[in-house]
PDB file of C-alpha atoms and ligand atoms in Angstrom:
ATOM      1  CA  MET A   7       0.000   0.000   0.000  1.00  0.00           C
ATOM      2  CA  ASN A   8       1.519   3.334  -1.043  1.00  0.00           C
ATOM      3  CA  THR A   9       0.443   5.353   1.980  1.00  0.00           C
ATOM      4  CA  LEU A  10       3.401   7.690   1.557  1.00  0.00           C
ATOM      5  CA  SER A  11       3.353   8.396  -2.174  1.00  0.00           C
ATOM      6  CA  GLU A  12       3.927  12.108  -2.848  1.00  0.00           C
ATOM      7  CA  LYS A  13       5.910  12.428   0.403  1.00  0.00           C
ATOM      8  CA  VAL A  14       9.608  13.333   0.508  1.00  0.00           C
ATOM      9  CA  ILE A  15      11.276  12.067   3.673  1.00  0.00           C
ATOM     10  CA  LEU A  16      14.683  12.870   5.137  1.00  0.00           C
ATOM     11  CA  VAL A  17      16.067  10.130   7.394  1.00  0.00           C
ATOM     12  CA  THR A  18      19.200  11.021   9.364  1.00  0.00           C
ATOM     13  CA  GLY A  19      21.671   8.219  10.017  1.00  0.00           C
ATOM     14  CA  ALA A  20      20.169   5.978   7.352  1.00  0.00           C
ATOM     15  CA  SER A  21      23.373   4.299   6.205  1.00  0.00           C
ATOM     16  CA  ARG A  22      22.901   1.367   8.575  1.00  0.00           C
ATOM     17  CA  GLY A  23      20.965  -0.007  11.550  1.00  0.00           C
ATOM     18  CA  ILE A  24      17.449   1.206  12.275  1.00  0.00           C
ATOM     19  CA  GLY A  25      17.774   4.205   9.921  1.00  0.00           C
ATOM     20  CA  ALA A  26      18.568   1.993   6.917  1.00  0.00           C
ATOM     21  CA  ALA A  27      15.517  -0.186   7.656  1.00  0.00           C
ATOM     22  CA  VAL A  28      13.368   2.933   8.102  1.00  0.00           C
ATOM     23  CA  ALA A  29      14.543   4.368   4.776  1.00  0.00           C
ATOM     24  CA  GLN A  30      13.740   1.124   2.956  1.00  0.00           C
ATOM     25  CA  LYS A  31      10.287   0.703   4.527  1.00  0.00           C
ATOM     26  CA  LEU A  32       9.383   4.347   3.805  1.00  0.00           C
ATOM     27  CA  ALA A  33      10.406   3.869   0.167  1.00  0.00           C
ATOM     28  CA  LEU A  34       8.349   0.675  -0.089  1.00  0.00           C
ATOM     29  CA  ALA A  35       5.366   2.717   1.120  1.00  0.00           C
ATOM     30  CA  GLY A  36       5.944   5.124  -1.790  1.00  0.00           C
ATOM     31  CA  ALA A  37       8.059   7.901  -0.269  1.00  0.00           C
ATOM     32  CA  LYS A  38      11.050   9.533  -1.925  1.00  0.00           C
ATOM     33  CA  VAL A  39      13.844   9.197   0.607  1.00  0.00           C
ATOM     34  CA  ILE A  40      16.952  11.205   1.454  1.00  0.00           C
ATOM     35  CA  VAL A  41      19.452   8.831   3.058  1.00  0.00           C
ATOM     36  CA  ASN A  42      21.677  10.910   5.341  1.00  0.00           C
ATOM     37  CA  TYR A  43      24.974   9.616   6.691  1.00  0.00           C
ATOM     38  CA  ALA A  44      27.998  11.015   8.512  1.00  0.00           C
ATOM     39  CA  GLY A  45      30.957   8.880   7.435  1.00  0.00           C
ATOM     40  CA  GLY A  46      29.502   5.676   5.997  1.00  0.00           C
ATOM     41  CA  LYS A  47      29.217   6.625   2.309  1.00  0.00           C
ATOM     42  CA  GLU A  48      29.471   3.045   1.066  1.00  0.00           C
ATOM     43  CA  ALA A  49      26.729   1.862   3.427  1.00  0.00           C
ATOM     44  CA  ALA A  50      24.535   4.850   2.500  1.00  0.00           C
ATOM     45  CA  ASP A  51      25.003   4.106  -1.218  1.00  0.00           C
ATOM     46  CA  GLN A  52      24.043   0.499  -0.470  1.00  0.00           C
ATOM     47  CA  THR A  53      20.806   1.667   1.220  1.00  0.00           C
ATOM     48  CA  VAL A  54      20.029   3.824  -1.829  1.00  0.00           C
ATOM     49  CA  ASN A  55      20.775   0.900  -4.170  1.00  0.00           C
ATOM     50  CA  LEU A  56      18.471  -1.431  -2.241  1.00  0.00           C
ATOM     51  CA  ILE A  57      15.697   1.166  -2.563  1.00  0.00           C
ATOM     52  CA  THR A  58      16.190   1.871  -6.264  1.00  0.00           C
ATOM     53  CA  GLN A  59      16.497  -1.845  -7.098  1.00  0.00           C
ATOM     54  CA  ASN A  60      12.991  -2.220  -5.628  1.00  0.00           C
ATOM     55  CA  GLY A  61      11.688   0.555  -7.886  1.00  0.00           C
ATOM     56  CA  GLY A  62      11.988   3.299  -5.268  1.00  0.00           C
ATOM     57  CA  ASP A  63      13.499   6.785  -5.415  1.00  0.00           C
ATOM     58  CA  ALA A  64      16.305   7.801  -3.029  1.00  0.00           C
ATOM     59  CA  ILE A  65      19.489   9.841  -2.818  1.00  0.00           C
ATOM     60  CA  ALA A  66      22.311   9.815  -0.265  1.00  0.00           C
ATOM     61  CA  LEU A  67      23.412  13.104   1.322  1.00  0.00           C
ATOM     62  CA  GLN A  68      26.343  13.474   3.691  1.00  0.00           C
ATOM     63  CA  ALA A  69      26.026  15.723   6.743  1.00  0.00           C
ATOM     64  CA  ASP A  70      27.207  15.460  10.319  1.00  0.00           C
ATOM     65  CA  VAL A  71      23.995  16.348  12.165  1.00  0.00           C
ATOM     66  CA  SER A  72      25.964  17.977  14.969  1.00  0.00           C
ATOM     67  CA  LYS A  73      27.199  20.657  12.512  1.00  0.00           C
ATOM     68  CA  ALA A  74      24.590  23.352  11.821  1.00  0.00           C
ATOM     69  CA  ASN A  75      26.129  24.437   8.500  1.00  0.00           C
ATOM     70  CA  GLU A  76      26.184  20.865   7.148  1.00  0.00           C
ATOM     71  CA  VAL A  77      22.563  20.311   8.205  1.00  0.00           C
ATOM     72  CA  ALA A  78      21.468  23.545   6.507  1.00  0.00           C
ATOM     73  CA  ALA A  79      23.302  22.571   3.315  1.00  0.00           C
ATOM     74  CA  MET A  80      21.675  19.119   3.391  1.00  0.00           C
ATOM     75  CA  PHE A  81      18.163  20.606   3.697  1.00  0.00           C
ATOM     76  CA  ASP A  82      18.876  22.951   0.792  1.00  0.00           C
ATOM     77  CA  ALA A  83      20.326  20.162  -1.389  1.00  0.00           C
ATOM     78  CA  ALA A  84      17.352  17.887  -0.646  1.00  0.00           C
ATOM     79  CA  ILE A  85      14.863  20.650  -1.513  1.00  0.00           C
ATOM     80  CA  THR A  86      16.779  21.473  -4.703  1.00  0.00           C
ATOM     81  CA  HIS A  87      16.620  17.795  -5.727  1.00  0.00           C
ATOM     82  CA  TYR A  88      13.052  16.859  -4.717  1.00  0.00           C
ATOM     83  CA  GLY A  89      11.386  20.286  -4.471  1.00  0.00           C
ATOM     84  CA  LYS A  90      10.362  19.873  -0.806  1.00  0.00           C
ATOM     85  CA  ILE A  91      10.733  17.836   2.378  1.00  0.00           C
ATOM     86  CA  ASP A  92       7.523  16.609   4.043  1.00  0.00           C
ATOM     87  CA  VAL A  93       8.847  14.420   6.839  1.00  0.00           C
ATOM     88  CA  LEU A  94      11.978  14.535   8.969  1.00  0.00           C
ATOM     89  CA  VAL A  95      13.099  11.363  10.775  1.00  0.00           C
ATOM     90  CA  ASN A  96      15.773  12.220  13.353  1.00  0.00           C
ATOM     91  CA  ASN A  97      17.245   8.757  13.723  1.00  0.00           C
ATOM     92  CA  ALA A  98      21.003   9.539  13.824  1.00  0.00           C
ATOM     93  CA  GLY A  99      22.455   8.890  17.240  1.00  0.00           C
ATOM     94  CA  ILE A 100      25.292   7.427  19.216  1.00  0.00           C
ATOM     95  CA  MET A 101      25.451   5.654  22.570  1.00  0.00           C
ATOM     96  CA  ILE A 102      28.379   6.026  24.948  1.00  0.00           C
ATOM     97  CA  THR A 103      27.943   3.852  28.052  1.00  0.00           C
ATOM     98  CA  LYS A 104      30.302   4.459  30.961  1.00  0.00           C
ATOM     99  CA  LEU A 105      29.988   4.892  34.692  1.00  0.00           C
ATOM    100  CA  LEU A 106      29.543   8.582  35.393  1.00  0.00           C
ATOM    101  CA  LYS A 107      32.875   8.712  37.218  1.00  0.00           C
ATOM    102  CA  ASP A 108      34.649   7.455  34.079  1.00  0.00           C
ATOM    103  CA  THR A 109      32.839   9.720  31.603  1.00  0.00           C
ATOM    104  CA  THR A 110      35.171  12.328  30.119  1.00  0.00           C
ATOM    105  CA  ASP A 111      34.309  15.851  29.052  1.00  0.00           C
ATOM    106  CA  GLU A 112      34.812  14.688  25.461  1.00  0.00           C
ATOM    107  CA  ASP A 113      32.341  11.777  25.948  1.00  0.00           C
ATOM    108  CA  PHE A 114      29.740  14.144  27.355  1.00  0.00           C
ATOM    109  CA  THR A 115      30.190  16.676  24.563  1.00  0.00           C
ATOM    110  CA  ARG A 116      30.073  14.062  21.792  1.00  0.00           C
ATOM    111  CA  GLN A 117      26.986  12.367  23.249  1.00  0.00           C
ATOM    112  CA  PHE A 118      25.102  15.642  23.482  1.00  0.00           C
ATOM    113  CA  ASP A 119      26.445  17.133  20.244  1.00  0.00           C
ATOM    114  CA  ILE A 120      25.126  14.277  18.104  1.00  0.00           C
ATOM    115  CA  ASN A 121      21.977  13.253  19.986  1.00  0.00           C
ATOM    116  CA  VAL A 122      20.718  16.628  21.231  1.00  0.00           C
ATOM    117  CA  ARG A 123      22.400  19.293  19.096  1.00  0.00           C
ATOM    118  CA  GLY A 124      21.837  17.069  16.041  1.00  0.00           C
ATOM    119  CA  THR A 125      18.094  16.905  16.721  1.00  0.00           C
ATOM    120  CA  PHE A 126      18.047  20.633  17.492  1.00  0.00           C
ATOM    121  CA  ASN A 127      19.913  21.492  14.257  1.00  0.00           C
ATOM    122  CA  THR A 128      17.560  19.518  12.018  1.00  0.00           C
ATOM    123  CA  MET A 129      14.406  20.747  13.766  1.00  0.00           C
ATOM    124  CA  ARG A 130      15.586  24.354  13.508  1.00  0.00           C
ATOM    125  CA  GLU A 131      15.959  23.905   9.753  1.00  0.00           C
ATOM    126  CA  ALA A 132      12.613  22.105   9.620  1.00  0.00           C
ATOM    127  CA  ALA A 133      10.887  25.013  11.401  1.00  0.00           C
ATOM    128  CA  THR A 134      11.043  27.024   8.177  1.00  0.00           C
ATOM    129  CA  LYS A 135      11.955  24.476   5.496  1.00  0.00           C
ATOM    130  CA  LEU A 136       9.661  21.506   6.172  1.00  0.00           C
ATOM    131  CA  ALA A 137       6.500  21.620   4.075  1.00  0.00           C
ATOM    132  CA  ASP A 138       3.185  22.554   5.696  1.00  0.00           C
ATOM    133  CA  ASN A 139       1.316  19.522   7.117  1.00  0.00           C
ATOM    134  CA  GLY A 140       4.579  17.629   7.467  1.00  0.00           C
ATOM    135  CA  SER A 141       5.716  15.331  10.274  1.00  0.00           C
ATOM    136  CA  ILE A 142       8.761  14.981  12.474  1.00  0.00           C
ATOM    137  CA  ILE A 143       9.763  11.737  14.146  1.00  0.00           C
ATOM    138  CA  ASN A 144      12.586  11.932  16.686  1.00  0.00           C
ATOM    139  CA  PHE A 145      14.440   9.058  18.302  1.00  0.00           C
ATOM    140  CA  SER A 146      14.562   8.643  22.060  1.00  0.00           C
ATOM    141  CA  SER A 147      15.126   5.299  23.805  1.00  0.00           C
ATOM    142  CA  THR A 148      13.380   2.955  26.239  1.00  0.00           C
ATOM    143  CA  THR A 149      16.475   3.346  28.422  1.00  0.00           C
ATOM    144  CA  THR A 150      14.932   6.640  29.643  1.00  0.00           C
ATOM    145  CA  ARG A 151      12.301   4.462  31.385  1.00  0.00           C
ATOM    146  CA  VAL A 152      14.736   2.176  33.233  1.00  0.00           C
ATOM    147  CA  MET A 153      17.659   3.001  35.476  1.00  0.00           C
ATOM    148  CA  MET A 154      20.673   1.160  34.178  1.00  0.00           C
ATOM    149  CA  PRO A 155      24.174   2.024  35.424  1.00  0.00           C
ATOM    150  CA  THR A 156      26.479   3.416  32.687  1.00  0.00           C
ATOM    151  CA  TYR A 157      23.589   4.901  30.657  1.00  0.00           C
ATOM    152  CA  GLY A 158      23.653   8.312  32.405  1.00  0.00           C
ATOM    153  CA  THR A 159      24.731  10.678  29.633  1.00  0.00           C
ATOM    154  CA  TYR A 160      22.893   8.653  26.969  1.00  0.00           C
ATOM    155  CA  VAL A 161      19.527   8.784  28.750  1.00  0.00           C
ATOM    156  CA  ALA A 162      20.111  12.442  29.644  1.00  0.00           C
ATOM    157  CA  SER A 163      20.571  13.196  25.936  1.00  0.00           C
ATOM    158  CA  LYS A 164      17.452  11.226  24.987  1.00  0.00           C
ATOM    159  CA  ALA A 165      15.382  12.882  27.742  1.00  0.00           C
ATOM    160  CA  ALA A 166      16.371  16.199  26.164  1.00  0.00           C
ATOM    161  CA  VAL A 167      15.160  14.905  22.775  1.00  0.00           C
ATOM    162  CA  GLU A 168      11.793  13.997  24.321  1.00  0.00           C
ATOM    163  CA  GLN A 169      11.401  17.485  25.796  1.00  0.00           C
ATOM    164  CA  LEU A 170      12.405  19.211  22.554  1.00  0.00           C
ATOM    165  CA  THR A 171       9.782  17.045  20.831  1.00  0.00           C
ATOM    166  CA  ARG A 172       7.016  18.182  23.178  1.00  0.00           C
ATOM    167  CA  VAL A 173       7.803  21.886  23.017  1.00  0.00           C
ATOM    168  CA  PHE A 174       8.457  21.959  19.272  1.00  0.00           C
ATOM    169  CA  SER A 175       5.105  20.287  18.585  1.00  0.00           C
ATOM    170  CA  LYS A 176       3.395  23.409  19.978  1.00  0.00           C
ATOM    171  CA  GLU A 177       5.629  25.737  17.940  1.00  0.00           C
ATOM    172  CA  VAL A 178       4.945  24.172  14.528  1.00  0.00           C
ATOM    173  CA  GLY A 179       1.407  22.916  15.059  1.00  0.00           C
ATOM    174  CA  ALA A 180       0.006  26.022  13.371  1.00  0.00           C
ATOM    175  CA  ARG A 181       1.594  24.817  10.115  1.00  0.00           C
ATOM    176  CA  GLY A 182      -0.055  21.397  10.512  1.00  0.00           C
ATOM    177  CA  ILE A 183       3.197  19.696  11.450  1.00  0.00           C
ATOM    178  CA  ASN A 184       3.018  16.931  14.086  1.00  0.00           C
ATOM    179  CA  VAL A 185       6.086  16.008  16.137  1.00  0.00           C
ATOM    180  CA  ASN A 186       6.590  12.739  18.001  1.00  0.00           C
ATOM    181  CA  SER A 187       9.386  10.576  19.314  1.00  0.00           C
ATOM    182  CA  VAL A 188       9.877   6.823  19.179  1.00  0.00           C
ATOM    183  CA  SER A 189      11.607   4.969  22.008  1.00  0.00           C
ATOM    184  CA  PRO A 190      12.930   1.626  20.816  1.00  0.00           C
ATOM    185  CA  GLY A 191      13.926  -1.048  23.288  1.00  0.00           C
ATOM    186  CA  PRO A 192      17.084  -3.091  22.651  1.00  0.00           C
ATOM    187  CA  THR A 193      17.263  -3.508  18.875  1.00  0.00           C
ATOM    188  CA  ASN A 194      19.531  -5.700  16.790  1.00  0.00           C
ATOM    189  CA  THR A 195      22.036  -3.162  15.440  1.00  0.00           C
ATOM    190  CA  GLU A 196      25.717  -2.429  15.941  1.00  0.00           C
ATOM    191  CA  LEU A 197      24.878   0.315  18.464  1.00  0.00           C
ATOM    192  CA  PHE A 198      23.274  -2.264  20.764  1.00  0.00           C
ATOM    193  CA  THR A 199      25.167  -5.511  20.100  1.00  0.00           C
ATOM    194  CA  LYS A 200      28.745  -4.189  19.816  1.00  0.00           C
ATOM    195  CA  GLY A 201      30.859  -5.450  22.725  1.00  0.00           C
ATOM    196  CA  LYS A 202      27.962  -7.212  24.481  1.00  0.00           C
ATOM    197  CA  PRO A 203      28.340 -10.901  25.387  1.00  0.00           C
ATOM    198  CA  GLN A 204      25.415 -13.086  24.226  1.00  0.00           C
ATOM    199  CA  GLU A 205      24.310 -13.638  27.836  1.00  0.00           C
ATOM    200  CA  VAL A 206      23.775  -9.885  28.298  1.00  0.00           C
ATOM    201  CA  ILE A 207      21.785  -9.714  25.065  1.00  0.00           C
ATOM    202  CA  ASP A 208      19.707 -12.723  26.237  1.00  0.00           C
ATOM    203  CA  ARG A 209      19.064 -11.131  29.625  1.00  0.00           C
ATOM    204  CA  LEU A 210      17.839  -7.911  28.017  1.00  0.00           C
ATOM    205  CA  ALA A 211      15.737  -9.923  25.549  1.00  0.00           C
ATOM    206  CA  SER A 212      14.055 -11.668  28.498  1.00  0.00           C
ATOM    207  CA  LEU A 213      12.796  -8.282  29.751  1.00  0.00           C
ATOM    208  CA  SER A 214      10.386  -8.062  26.802  1.00  0.00           C
ATOM    209  CA  ALA A 215       7.076  -9.931  26.837  1.00  0.00           C
ATOM    210  CA  PHE A 216       8.185 -11.852  23.759  1.00  0.00           C
ATOM    211  CA  ASN A 217      11.635 -12.936  24.989  1.00  0.00           C
ATOM    212  CA  ARG A 218      13.482 -11.318  22.110  1.00  0.00           C
ATOM    213  CA  ILE A 219      15.160  -8.049  21.231  1.00  0.00           C
ATOM    214  CA  GLY A 220      13.685  -5.866  18.491  1.00  0.00           C
ATOM    215  CA  GLU A 221      14.677  -5.975  14.842  1.00  0.00           C
ATOM    216  CA  PRO A 222      15.204  -2.725  12.880  1.00  0.00           C
ATOM    217  CA  GLU A 223      12.080  -3.639  10.856  1.00  0.00           C
ATOM    218  CA  ASP A 224       9.928  -3.624  14.023  1.00  0.00           C
ATOM    219  CA  ILE A 225      10.837   0.022  14.524  1.00  0.00           C
ATOM    220  CA  ALA A 226      10.641   0.935  10.829  1.00  0.00           C
ATOM    221  CA  LYS A 227       6.980  -0.145  10.625  1.00  0.00           C
ATOM    222  CA  ILE A 228       6.091   2.259  13.445  1.00  0.00           C
ATOM    223  CA  VAL A 229       7.925   5.120  11.716  1.00  0.00           C
ATOM    224  CA  VAL A 230       6.017   4.420   8.486  1.00  0.00           C
ATOM    225  CA  PHE A 231       2.751   4.841  10.399  1.00  0.00           C
ATOM    226  CA  LEU A 232       3.912   8.010  12.182  1.00  0.00           C
ATOM    227  CA  ALA A 233       5.007   9.493   8.835  1.00  0.00           C
ATOM    228  CA  SER A 234       1.576   8.871   7.319  1.00  0.00           C
ATOM    229  CA  ASP A 235      -1.432  11.198   7.360  1.00  0.00           C
ATOM    230  CA  ASP A 236      -3.248   8.559   9.450  1.00  0.00           C
ATOM    231  CA  ALA A 237      -1.054   9.560  12.417  1.00  0.00           C
ATOM    232  CA  LYS A 238      -1.759  13.295  12.137  1.00  0.00           C
ATOM    233  CA  TRP A 239      -3.749  13.513  15.378  1.00  0.00           C
ATOM    234  CA  ILE A 240      -0.808  12.065  17.320  1.00  0.00           C
ATOM    235  CA  SER A 241       1.580  14.856  18.322  1.00  0.00           C
ATOM    236  CA  ALA A 242       3.961  15.540  21.226  1.00  0.00           C
ATOM    237  CA  GLN A 243       3.908  11.838  22.129  1.00  0.00           C
ATOM    238  CA  ASN A 244       6.720   9.429  22.914  1.00  0.00           C
ATOM    239  CA  ILE A 245       5.878   5.999  21.511  1.00  0.00           C
ATOM    240  CA  GLY A 246       7.512   3.012  23.227  1.00  0.00           C
ATOM    241  CA  ALA A 247       8.578   0.320  20.752  1.00  0.00           C
ATOM    242  CA  ASN A 248       9.950  -2.324  23.065  1.00  0.00           C
ATOM    243  CA  GLY A 249       7.722  -5.412  23.296  1.00  0.00           C
ATOM    244  CA  ALA A 250       6.523  -4.455  26.795  1.00  0.00           C
ATOM    245  CA  MET A 251      10.018  -4.077  28.244  1.00  0.00           C
ATOM    246  CA  ALA A 252       9.012  -0.834  29.985  1.00  0.00           C
TER     247      ALA A 252
HETATM  248  P1  NDP B   7      23.695   2.427  14.537  1.00  0.00           P
HETATM  249  O1  NDP B   7      24.938   2.714  15.303  1.00  0.00           O
HETATM  250  O2  NDP B   7      23.454   1.064  14.019  1.00  0.00           O
HETATM  251  O3  NDP B   7      23.563   3.458  13.314  1.00  0.00           O
HETATM  252  C1  NDP B   7      23.728   4.825  13.577  1.00  0.00           C
HETATM  253  C2  NDP B   7      23.455   5.641  12.357  1.00  0.00           C
HETATM  254  O4  NDP B   7      23.573   7.017  12.732  1.00  0.00           O
HETATM  255  C3  NDP B   7      24.433   5.405  11.234  1.00  0.00           C
HETATM  256  O5  NDP B   7      23.752   5.467  10.015  1.00  0.00           O
HETATM  257  C4  NDP B   7      25.426   6.553  11.368  1.00  0.00           C
HETATM  258  O6  NDP B   7      25.976   6.979  10.135  1.00  0.00           O
HETATM  259  C5  NDP B   7      24.501   7.657  11.856  1.00  0.00           C
HETATM  260  N1  NDP B   7      25.217   8.716  12.553  1.00  0.00           N
HETATM  261  C6  NDP B   7      26.002   8.649  13.658  1.00  0.00           C
HETATM  262  N2  NDP B   7      26.494   9.864  13.941  1.00  0.00           N
HETATM  263  C7  NDP B   7      26.014  10.718  13.019  1.00  0.00           C
HETATM  264  C8  NDP B   7      26.169  12.100  12.783  1.00  0.00           C
HETATM  265  N3  NDP B   7      26.929  12.865  13.569  1.00  0.00           N
HETATM  266  N4  NDP B   7      25.526  12.645  11.719  1.00  0.00           N
HETATM  267  C9  NDP B   7      24.761  11.893  10.904  1.00  0.00           C
HETATM  268  N5  NDP B   7      24.582  10.570  11.079  1.00  0.00           N
HETATM  269  C10 NDP B   7      25.204   9.999  12.117  1.00  0.00           C
HETATM  270  O7  NDP B   7      22.494   2.879  15.517  1.00  0.00           O
HETATM  271  P2  NDP B   7      20.978   2.340  15.609  1.00  0.00           P
HETATM  272  O8  NDP B   7      20.438   2.098  14.271  1.00  0.00           O
HETATM  273  O9  NDP B   7      20.935   1.278  16.615  1.00  0.00           O
HETATM  274  O10 NDP B   7      20.275   3.607  16.302  1.00  0.00           O
HETATM  275  C11 NDP B   7      19.447   4.510  15.604  1.00  0.00           C
HETATM  276  C12 NDP B   7      18.740   5.386  16.618  1.00  0.00           C
HETATM  277  O11 NDP B   7      17.941   4.586  17.484  1.00  0.00           O
HETATM  278  C13 NDP B   7      19.706   6.167  17.532  1.00  0.00           C
HETATM  279  O12 NDP B   7      19.189   7.446  17.780  1.00  0.00           O
HETATM  280  C14 NDP B   7      19.695   5.346  18.823  1.00  0.00           C
HETATM  281  O13 NDP B   7      20.030   6.117  19.944  1.00  0.00           O
HETATM  282  C15 NDP B   7      18.254   4.870  18.836  1.00  0.00           C
HETATM  283  N6  NDP B   7      18.029   3.682  19.638  1.00  0.00           N
HETATM  284  C16 NDP B   7      18.644   2.487  19.324  1.00  0.00           C
HETATM  285  C17 NDP B   7      18.427   1.375  20.108  1.00  0.00           C
HETATM  286  C18 NDP B   7      19.090   0.059  19.824  1.00  0.00           C
HETATM  287  O14 NDP B   7      19.005  -0.841  20.682  1.00  0.00           O
HETATM  288  N7  NDP B   7      19.740  -0.135  18.678  1.00  0.00           N
HETATM  289  C19 NDP B   7      17.515   1.417  21.254  1.00  0.00           C
HETATM  290  C20 NDP B   7      16.923   2.715  21.481  1.00  0.00           C
HETATM  291  C21 NDP B   7      17.171   3.788  20.694  1.00  0.00           C
HETATM  292  P3  NDP B   7      27.496   6.572   9.654  1.00  0.00           P
HETATM  293  O15 NDP B   7      27.396   5.187   9.141  1.00  0.00           O
HETATM  294  O16 NDP B   7      27.792   7.534   8.574  1.00  0.00           O
HETATM  295  O17 NDP B   7      28.360   6.694  10.858  1.00  0.00           O
END
């Protein structure tokens, strides 16, 4: 079903992981997709190829979301290419997990620069450049609902994303734009699995009602709905996507 035909959607961090799955599912639903990446050009090109091989329309655009000038240039390039942007998916993010006592100034700055400043930079561009009646989908995390040691700066950054989501929804509502966040639980990507022994992954999987971790596709399906006009009455909400973990 082409619920998203006519829509142009920018997905940050779409070279791999959840963002790549989101980009592909959005394209299957008929959207034209801008696949943003920071350093992974090859992976971003691969995402674009997978979309175009399935008859979809996508381009890859490089921009580090933490850099305001690169984000502005990406918005302008996307609008030059497709004529507009209807939906912004703020998926790009990093996760640094360390005990607070071991967290360096550089860790703190990097965590907040990409997760919070990145979301701020794209939403500031979207405030004037997103089309009327568009949608914004930000990425928080289910970790904001649990209290796990070592996740301090990460959950602090995601809590900030949730608050920006709520306030911004009231600022752009007059243009018909709805703004929500999605909070995945543990999901099978490099961000989650890297460096984790299988027993830790199994223990976290057991916290869901279905005894498994999420797959990127589980999250992508929810983003497709939130990007559609059917979700227009949902705004300023944070949607848990975690199989009843929390
Ligand atoms: P991955 O590490 O698998 O992928 C991250 C993506 O973000 C890559 O495409 C990467 O691009 C991009 N990225 C990183 N830094 C930047 C930057 N500065 N500018 C632009 N793009 C950037 O992560 P996931 O797919 O797992 O995570 C996606 C989102 O979901 C994140 O916001 C994460 O916090 C959130 N999340 C993930 C969970 C999980 O368990 N996986 C759980 C809850 C939330 P490049 O290849 O160019 O580096």
